[in-house]
XYZ file of C-alpha atoms in Angstrom:
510
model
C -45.969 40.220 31.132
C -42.561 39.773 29.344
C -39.053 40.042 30.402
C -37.454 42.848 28.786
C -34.019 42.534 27.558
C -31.375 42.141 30.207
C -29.529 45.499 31.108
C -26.150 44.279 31.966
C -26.147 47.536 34.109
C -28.551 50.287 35.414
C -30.623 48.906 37.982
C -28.816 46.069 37.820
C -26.316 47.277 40.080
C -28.115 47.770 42.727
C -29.526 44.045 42.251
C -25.802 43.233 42.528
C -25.515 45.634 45.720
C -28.580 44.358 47.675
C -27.671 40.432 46.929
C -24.203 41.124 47.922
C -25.953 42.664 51.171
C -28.561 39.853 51.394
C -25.791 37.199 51.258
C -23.822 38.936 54.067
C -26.630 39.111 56.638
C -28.027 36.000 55.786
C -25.299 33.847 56.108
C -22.919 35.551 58.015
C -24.190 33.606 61.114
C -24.705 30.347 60.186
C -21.436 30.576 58.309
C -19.537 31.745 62.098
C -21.661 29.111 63.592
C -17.872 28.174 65.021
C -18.302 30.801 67.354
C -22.020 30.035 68.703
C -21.273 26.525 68.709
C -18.869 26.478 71.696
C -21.040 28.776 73.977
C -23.904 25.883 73.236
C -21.011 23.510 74.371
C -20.662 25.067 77.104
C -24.653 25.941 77.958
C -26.177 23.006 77.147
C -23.424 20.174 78.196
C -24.380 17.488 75.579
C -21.370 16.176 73.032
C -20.151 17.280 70.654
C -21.409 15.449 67.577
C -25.073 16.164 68.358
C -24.489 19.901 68.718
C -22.774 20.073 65.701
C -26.146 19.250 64.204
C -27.019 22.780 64.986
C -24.859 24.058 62.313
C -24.627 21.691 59.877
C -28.416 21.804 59.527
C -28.303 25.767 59.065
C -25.687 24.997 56.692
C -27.214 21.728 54.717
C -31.138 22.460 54.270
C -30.623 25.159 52.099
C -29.490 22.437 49.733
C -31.280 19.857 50.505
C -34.264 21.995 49.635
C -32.991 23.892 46.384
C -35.898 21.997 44.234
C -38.723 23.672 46.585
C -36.584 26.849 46.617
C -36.222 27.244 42.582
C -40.160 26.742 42.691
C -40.914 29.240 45.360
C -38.982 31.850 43.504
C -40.531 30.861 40.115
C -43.852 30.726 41.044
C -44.101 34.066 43.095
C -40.715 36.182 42.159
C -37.641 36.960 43.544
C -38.814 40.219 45.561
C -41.907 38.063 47.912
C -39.762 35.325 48.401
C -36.459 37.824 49.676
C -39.081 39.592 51.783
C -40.465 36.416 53.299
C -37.013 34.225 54.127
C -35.961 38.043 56.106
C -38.646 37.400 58.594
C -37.785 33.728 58.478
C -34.022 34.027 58.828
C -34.651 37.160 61.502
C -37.477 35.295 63.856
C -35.179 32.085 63.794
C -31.825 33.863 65.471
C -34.385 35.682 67.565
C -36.174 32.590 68.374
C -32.947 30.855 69.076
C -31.524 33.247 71.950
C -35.148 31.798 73.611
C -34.069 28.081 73.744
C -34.388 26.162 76.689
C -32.747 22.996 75.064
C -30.468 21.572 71.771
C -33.188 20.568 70.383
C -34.975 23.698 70.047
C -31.833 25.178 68.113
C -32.699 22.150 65.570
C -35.816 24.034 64.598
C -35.168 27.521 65.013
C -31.475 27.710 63.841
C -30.889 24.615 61.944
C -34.181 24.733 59.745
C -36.072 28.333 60.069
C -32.594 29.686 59.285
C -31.400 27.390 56.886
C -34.351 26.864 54.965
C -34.717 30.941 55.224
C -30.763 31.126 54.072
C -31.646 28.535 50.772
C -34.744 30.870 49.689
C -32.525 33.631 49.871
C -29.807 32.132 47.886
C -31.763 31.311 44.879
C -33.840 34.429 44.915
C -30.289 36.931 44.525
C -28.739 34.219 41.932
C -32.021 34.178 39.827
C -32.914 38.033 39.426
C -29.022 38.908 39.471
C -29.000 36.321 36.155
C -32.603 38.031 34.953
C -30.440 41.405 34.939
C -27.460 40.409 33.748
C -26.523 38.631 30.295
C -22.973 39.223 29.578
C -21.414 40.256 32.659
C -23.454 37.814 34.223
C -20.047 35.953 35.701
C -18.997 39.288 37.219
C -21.963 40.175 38.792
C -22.146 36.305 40.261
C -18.782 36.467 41.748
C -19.405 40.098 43.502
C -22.844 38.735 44.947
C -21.062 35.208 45.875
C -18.444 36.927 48.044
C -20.873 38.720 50.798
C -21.308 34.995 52.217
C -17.470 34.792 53.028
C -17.126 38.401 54.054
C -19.991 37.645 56.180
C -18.071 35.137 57.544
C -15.051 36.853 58.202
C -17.192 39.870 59.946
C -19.737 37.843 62.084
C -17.196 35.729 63.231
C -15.632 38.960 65.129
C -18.973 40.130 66.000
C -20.638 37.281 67.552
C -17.666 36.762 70.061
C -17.586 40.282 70.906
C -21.393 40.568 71.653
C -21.142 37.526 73.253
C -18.426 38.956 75.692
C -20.996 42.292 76.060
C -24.148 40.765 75.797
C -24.002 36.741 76.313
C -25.279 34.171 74.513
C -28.960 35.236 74.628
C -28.151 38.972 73.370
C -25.993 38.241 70.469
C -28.319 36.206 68.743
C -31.240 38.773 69.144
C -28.156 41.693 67.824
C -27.715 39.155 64.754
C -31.235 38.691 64.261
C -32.414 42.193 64.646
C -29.518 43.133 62.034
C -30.746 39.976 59.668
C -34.479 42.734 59.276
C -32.114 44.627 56.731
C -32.490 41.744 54.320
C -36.597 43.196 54.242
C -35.053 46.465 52.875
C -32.639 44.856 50.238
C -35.532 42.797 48.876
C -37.619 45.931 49.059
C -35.184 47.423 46.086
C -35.196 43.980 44.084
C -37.492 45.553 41.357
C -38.638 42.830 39.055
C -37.563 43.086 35.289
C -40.954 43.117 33.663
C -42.138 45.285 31.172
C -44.483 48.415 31.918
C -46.300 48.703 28.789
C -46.916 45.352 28.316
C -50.901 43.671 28.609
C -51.704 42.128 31.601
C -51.553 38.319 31.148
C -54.524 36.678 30.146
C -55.293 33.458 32.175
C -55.090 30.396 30.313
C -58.685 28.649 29.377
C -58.512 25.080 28.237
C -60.318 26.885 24.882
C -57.527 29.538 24.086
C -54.462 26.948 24.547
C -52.923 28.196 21.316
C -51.563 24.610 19.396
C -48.138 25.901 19.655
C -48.059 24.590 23.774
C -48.719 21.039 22.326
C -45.933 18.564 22.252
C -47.657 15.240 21.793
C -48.149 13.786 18.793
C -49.965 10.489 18.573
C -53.265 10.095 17.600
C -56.386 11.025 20.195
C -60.195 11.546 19.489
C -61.137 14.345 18.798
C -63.529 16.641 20.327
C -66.483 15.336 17.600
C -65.948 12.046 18.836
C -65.254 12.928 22.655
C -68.865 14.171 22.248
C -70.333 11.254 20.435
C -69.191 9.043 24.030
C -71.400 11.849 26.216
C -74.346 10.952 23.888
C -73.973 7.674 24.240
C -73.688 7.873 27.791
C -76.337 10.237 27.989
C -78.898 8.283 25.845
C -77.740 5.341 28.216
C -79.252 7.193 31.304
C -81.864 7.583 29.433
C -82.826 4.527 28.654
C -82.437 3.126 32.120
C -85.127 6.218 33.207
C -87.273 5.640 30.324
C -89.812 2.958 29.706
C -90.616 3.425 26.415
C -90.301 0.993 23.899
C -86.483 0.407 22.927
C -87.062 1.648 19.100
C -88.630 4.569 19.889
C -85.599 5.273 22.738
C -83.324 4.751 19.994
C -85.536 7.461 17.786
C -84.809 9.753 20.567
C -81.189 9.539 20.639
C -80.738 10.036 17.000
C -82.552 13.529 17.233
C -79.825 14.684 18.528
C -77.717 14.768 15.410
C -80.856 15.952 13.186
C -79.952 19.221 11.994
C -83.708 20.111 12.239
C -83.766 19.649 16.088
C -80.648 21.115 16.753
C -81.601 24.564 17.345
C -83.929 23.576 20.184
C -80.954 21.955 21.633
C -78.462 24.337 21.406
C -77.448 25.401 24.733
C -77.163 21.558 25.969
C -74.927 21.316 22.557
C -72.829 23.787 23.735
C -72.081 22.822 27.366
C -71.522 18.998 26.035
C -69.031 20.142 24.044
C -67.208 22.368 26.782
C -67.122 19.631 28.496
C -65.541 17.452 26.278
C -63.003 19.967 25.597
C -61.940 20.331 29.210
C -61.837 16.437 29.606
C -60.124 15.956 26.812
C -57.692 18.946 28.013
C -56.988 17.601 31.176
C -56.359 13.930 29.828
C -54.079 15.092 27.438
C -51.921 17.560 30.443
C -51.541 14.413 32.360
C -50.367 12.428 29.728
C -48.247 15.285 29.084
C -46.867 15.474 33.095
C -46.196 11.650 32.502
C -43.975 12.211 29.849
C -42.169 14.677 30.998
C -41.142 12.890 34.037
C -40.176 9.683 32.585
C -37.875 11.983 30.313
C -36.500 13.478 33.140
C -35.835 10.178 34.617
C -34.491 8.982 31.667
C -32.060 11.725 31.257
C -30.949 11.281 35.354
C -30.089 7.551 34.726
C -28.286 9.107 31.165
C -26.154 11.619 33.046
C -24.965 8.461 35.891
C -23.817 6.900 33.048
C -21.143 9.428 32.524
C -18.367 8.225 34.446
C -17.120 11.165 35.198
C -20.063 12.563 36.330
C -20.513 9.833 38.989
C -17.397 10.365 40.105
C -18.059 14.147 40.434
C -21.135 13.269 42.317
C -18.615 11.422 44.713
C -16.218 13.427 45.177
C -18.603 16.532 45.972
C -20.611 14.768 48.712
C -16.890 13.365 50.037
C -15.847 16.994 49.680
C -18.555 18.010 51.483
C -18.891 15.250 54.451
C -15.034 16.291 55.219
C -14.185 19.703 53.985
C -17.189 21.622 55.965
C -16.356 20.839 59.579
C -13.247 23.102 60.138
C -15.703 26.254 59.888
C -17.893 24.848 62.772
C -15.129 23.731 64.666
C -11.726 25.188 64.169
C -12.784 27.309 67.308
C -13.001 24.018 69.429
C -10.156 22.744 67.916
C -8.157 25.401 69.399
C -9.062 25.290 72.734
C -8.803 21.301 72.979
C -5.311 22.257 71.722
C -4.655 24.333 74.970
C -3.962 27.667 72.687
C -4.464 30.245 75.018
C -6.894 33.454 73.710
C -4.218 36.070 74.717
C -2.550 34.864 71.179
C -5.634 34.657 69.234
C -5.116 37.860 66.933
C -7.436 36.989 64.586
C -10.686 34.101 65.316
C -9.731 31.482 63.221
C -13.146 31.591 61.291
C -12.788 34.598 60.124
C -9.300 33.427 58.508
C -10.632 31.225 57.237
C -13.607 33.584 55.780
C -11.322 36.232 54.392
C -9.097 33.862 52.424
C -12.544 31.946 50.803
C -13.491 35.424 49.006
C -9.469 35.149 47.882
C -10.265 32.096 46.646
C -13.234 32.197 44.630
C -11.762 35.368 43.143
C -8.310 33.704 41.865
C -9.688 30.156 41.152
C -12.306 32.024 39.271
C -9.856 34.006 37.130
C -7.446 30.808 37.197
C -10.530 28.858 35.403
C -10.915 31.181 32.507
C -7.024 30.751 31.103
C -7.615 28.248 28.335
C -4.580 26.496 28.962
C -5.434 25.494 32.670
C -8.228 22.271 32.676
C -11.034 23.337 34.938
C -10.997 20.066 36.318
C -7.703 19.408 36.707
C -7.314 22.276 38.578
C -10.648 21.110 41.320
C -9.119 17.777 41.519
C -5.814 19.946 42.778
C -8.190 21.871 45.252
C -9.673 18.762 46.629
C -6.026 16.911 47.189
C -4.270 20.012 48.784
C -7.144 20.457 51.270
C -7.166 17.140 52.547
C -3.593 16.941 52.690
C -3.874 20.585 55.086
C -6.876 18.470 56.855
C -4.610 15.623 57.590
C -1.895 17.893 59.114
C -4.427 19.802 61.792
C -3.948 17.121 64.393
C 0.050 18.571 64.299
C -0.915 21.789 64.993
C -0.500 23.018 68.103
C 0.400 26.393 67.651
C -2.241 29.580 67.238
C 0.128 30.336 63.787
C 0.283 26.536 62.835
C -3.622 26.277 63.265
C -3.939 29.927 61.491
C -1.885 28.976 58.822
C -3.916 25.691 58.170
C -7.149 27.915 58.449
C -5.954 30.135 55.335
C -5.150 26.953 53.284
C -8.244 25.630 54.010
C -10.716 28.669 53.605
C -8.434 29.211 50.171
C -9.131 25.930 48.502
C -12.786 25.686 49.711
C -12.893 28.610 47.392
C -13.334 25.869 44.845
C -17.009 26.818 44.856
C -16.781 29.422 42.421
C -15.055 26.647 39.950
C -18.016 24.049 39.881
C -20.013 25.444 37.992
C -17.111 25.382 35.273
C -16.457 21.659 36.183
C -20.232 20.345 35.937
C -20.456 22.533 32.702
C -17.271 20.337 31.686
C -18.258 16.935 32.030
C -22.096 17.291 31.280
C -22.457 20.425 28.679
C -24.086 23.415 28.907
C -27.761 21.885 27.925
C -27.637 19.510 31.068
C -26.238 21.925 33.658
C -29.303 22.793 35.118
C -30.356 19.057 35.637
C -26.803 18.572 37.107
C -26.065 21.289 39.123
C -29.115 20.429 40.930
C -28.595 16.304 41.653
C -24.839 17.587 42.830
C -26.362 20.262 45.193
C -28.386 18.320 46.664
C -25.953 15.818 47.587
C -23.475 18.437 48.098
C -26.170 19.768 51.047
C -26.284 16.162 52.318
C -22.769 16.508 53.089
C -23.198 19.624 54.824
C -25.686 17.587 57.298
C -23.635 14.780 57.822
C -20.182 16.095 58.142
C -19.969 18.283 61.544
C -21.803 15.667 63.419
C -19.787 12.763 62.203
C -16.573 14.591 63.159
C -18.212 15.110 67.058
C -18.921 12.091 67.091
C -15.426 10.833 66.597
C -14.343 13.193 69.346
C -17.171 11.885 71.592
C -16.149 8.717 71.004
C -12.042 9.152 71.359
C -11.917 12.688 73.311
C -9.548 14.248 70.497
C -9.902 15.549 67.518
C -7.020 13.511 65.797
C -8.696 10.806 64.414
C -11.768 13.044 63.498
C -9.452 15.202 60.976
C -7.588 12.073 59.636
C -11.397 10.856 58.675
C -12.167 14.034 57.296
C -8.744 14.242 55.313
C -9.102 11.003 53.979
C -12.388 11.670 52.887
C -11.718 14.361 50.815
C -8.339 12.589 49.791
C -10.426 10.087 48.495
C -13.360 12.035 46.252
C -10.424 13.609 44.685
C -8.158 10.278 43.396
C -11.958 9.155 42.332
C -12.534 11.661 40.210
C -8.890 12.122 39.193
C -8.999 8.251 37.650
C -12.042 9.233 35.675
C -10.443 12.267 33.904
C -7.687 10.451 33.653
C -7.515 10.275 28.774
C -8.113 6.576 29.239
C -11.563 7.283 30.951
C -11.938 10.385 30.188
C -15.573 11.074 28.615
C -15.983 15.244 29.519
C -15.945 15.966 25.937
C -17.988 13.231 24.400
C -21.924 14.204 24.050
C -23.635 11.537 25.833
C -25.420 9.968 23.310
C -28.885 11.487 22.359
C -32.130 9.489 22.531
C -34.359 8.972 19.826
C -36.833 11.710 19.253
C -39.889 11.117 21.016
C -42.129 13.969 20.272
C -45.508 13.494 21.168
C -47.953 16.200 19.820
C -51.441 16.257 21.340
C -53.558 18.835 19.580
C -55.084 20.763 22.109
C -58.629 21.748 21.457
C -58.949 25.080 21.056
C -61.584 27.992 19.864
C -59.128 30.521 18.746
């Protein structure tokens, strides 16, 4: 069944419409995780640095999975997979207002939800790009913001159902309200079309040769058939006690034409199955080659310098730049700021002003004038610097002001794509995008619990955020000094390796 031509509107819309809702309810929890993670503090007494786990496992699986995620929605479509991660994301929040320790939440919350929260991701990103071709960066962005104004809602509503409901109640609200995501998938109508034949499964004989892609010399199917003879007239002759030239008599009758009509039907299932041997030898070889050209072409995009550095400064980014929206909340009350002044959670500052972000980097990155990755390498310098200054703030406006800067720069999401495009080309994005994402998820795991820790360890926060700062401080100098002219290699083409075709002609019937 083929893909018709993409709409760039129509249904489309609605795709854009349910993904924007999909991201909302899917993330708008673990994104707000700020707010659940002090009532844990508070219920379960351990530190800090192993609850954080909680959330930065909702927040880093996703990622970390994204290869088994792309696969998932490739193999059985965007609408199964939406339906399926609902009941995951749903029964994990509800399992999680059922834990009797931390390490429950680790399941439930951390992986149900996050792996649940990853599926989802990759199922609204791939059918919103199936329906849209040239507004396919609009339709992006609008589906990209429900995650932060998820965030900036949830972060509200969790604290006040915690304050009507507890703990226990507002996770079984959030998961109850995550169900919805069953009726946005419902509407996620694959873009196939209706007159078109059904598909016809693939039989080793009706390969046509155009799937081939080797091209070195094999037996053919003649001679794959000449080895079963031999082996047959082998078995033979180990059964057989008849003298060895009349055995050898035997086995040349069965390429006389005059005795080949008896043996027809033992003809014909030799030769099917040399076709399907020789078939599956030659998909093997085929798998094999693929994957040493994919390895090859991983150890040619490290050799980009910038593109290390990228790699870098995104899991740097990452490590440091993710803990304020788990924490911020804790980092207020260790700074004695009482709630009566709290006019607005901090999380969902920080929320609002990450949809601001993406929007205005977004537009900021499509001046010609302004260098994409100039302008990240700004993002990541200014937030650390902001990161640096949150153990001076000891005001509820100080820390809210902070929170804005913060939630504004880690915008720089909706720029990456641009940057990665940048350095590696459009052909090699894909590949890219995906090594960076996954490290970029490691981050996500690693950060949160690394900053508890430092609390654990010292009791404040101070030397926690000075890590963090200096961490993203750091990714950003690296991969300023590699765009630097002297070093900088964005716009050479790495070079090309030798063409390698390898054409196997696949036996075939038709």
């Amino acid at each position: 069944m083929e893909l018709r031509k993409s709409p760039d509107g129509g249904w489309g819309w609605v795709i854009v419409l349910v993904s924007f809702f999909t991201q909302f309810l899917c993330y708008g929890s673990p994104l707000a995780v700020g707010v659940l993670y002090v009532e844990w503090l508070d219920a379960f007494g351990e530190g800090k640095g192993k609850t954080a786990w909680i959330g930065s496992l909702a927040s880093g699986v996703g990622l970390l999975a994204s290869p088994v995620c792309s696969l998932c929605v490739s193999s059985f479509g965007a609408r199964p997979v939406t339906i399926f991660s609902g009941f995951m994301v749903a029964g994990g929040l509800m399992l999680s207002s059922f834990a009797p320790n931390i390490y429950f939440l680790f399941f439930s919350y951390g992986i149900v939800v996050g792996l649940g929260c990853g599926l989802l991701y990759t199922a609204t990103v791939t059918i919103t790009c199936q329906y849209f071709d040239s507004r396919r960066g609009l339709a992006l962005g609008l589906i990209s913001t429900g995650s932060s104004v998820g965030l900036f809602i949830y972060a509200a509503l969790q604290r006040m159902l915690i304050e009507f409901y507890g703990l226990d109640g507002c996770l079984l609200i959030v998961g109850a309200l995550a169900l919805n995501i069953l009726a946005c998938g419902s509407l996620m109508r694959p873009l196939q079309s209706s007159d078109g034949p059904l598909p016809e499964k693939t039989a080793p004989e009706n390969v046509p040769d155009r799937y081939s892609i080797y091209n070195e010399k094999e037996k053919n199917v003649e001679e794959n058939i000449n080895i079963l003879d031999r082996s047959c007239c082998s078995e033979e002759k180990r059964k057989n006690t008849l003298a060895n030239g009349k055995w050898k008599q035997e086995c040349l009758l069965h390429k006389n034409p005059a005795t080949m009509a008896h043996t027809k039907e033992p003809e014909t299932y030799k030769k099917k199955v040399a076709e399907q041997t020789y078939f599956c030898k030659q998909l093997a070889k085929r798998k094999w080659q693929l994957y040493k050209i994919y390895c090859g072409e991983t150890v040619a995009l490290f050799k980009n310098k910038v593109f290390s550095a990228l790699f870098i400064a995104i899991l740097l980014f990452d490590i440091g730049g993710f803990p304020p929206s788990l924490l911020m909340e804790d980092v207020a009350r260790s700074s004695n700021v009482k709630e009566e002044e709290f006019i607005m959670p901090l999380i969902s500052i920080i929320g609002i002003m990450t949809t601001v972000g993406k929007l205005l980097l977004g537009i900021l990155a499509d001046f010609k004038w302004i260098n994409t990755l100039y302008l990240y390498v700004a993002t990541l310098i200014i937030m650390g610097l902001a990161l640096c200054a949150i153990p001076l703030a000891k005001s509820y406006v100080t820390l809210a002001i902070l929170s804005a800067i913060l939630g504004f720069f880690t915008g720089n999401w909706s720029i990456f794509p641009y940057v990665t495009t940048k350095t590696v080309g459009i052909e090699k994005l894909a590949h890219a995008y995906g090594i960076l994402m996954f490290f970029a998820g490691l981050g996500n795991s690693l950060g949160p619990p690394i900053v508890g820790w430092f609390y654990d360890w010292t009791q404040t926060y101070d030397i926690a955020f000075y890590f963090s700062g200096f961490c993203v401080l750091l990714g950003g100098f690296i991969l300023l000094l590699a765009a630097l002219p002297p070093w900088d290699t964005c716009n050479k083409q790495l070079p090309k390796p030798a063409p390698t075709t390898f054409l196997y002609k696949v036996a075939s019937n038709v």
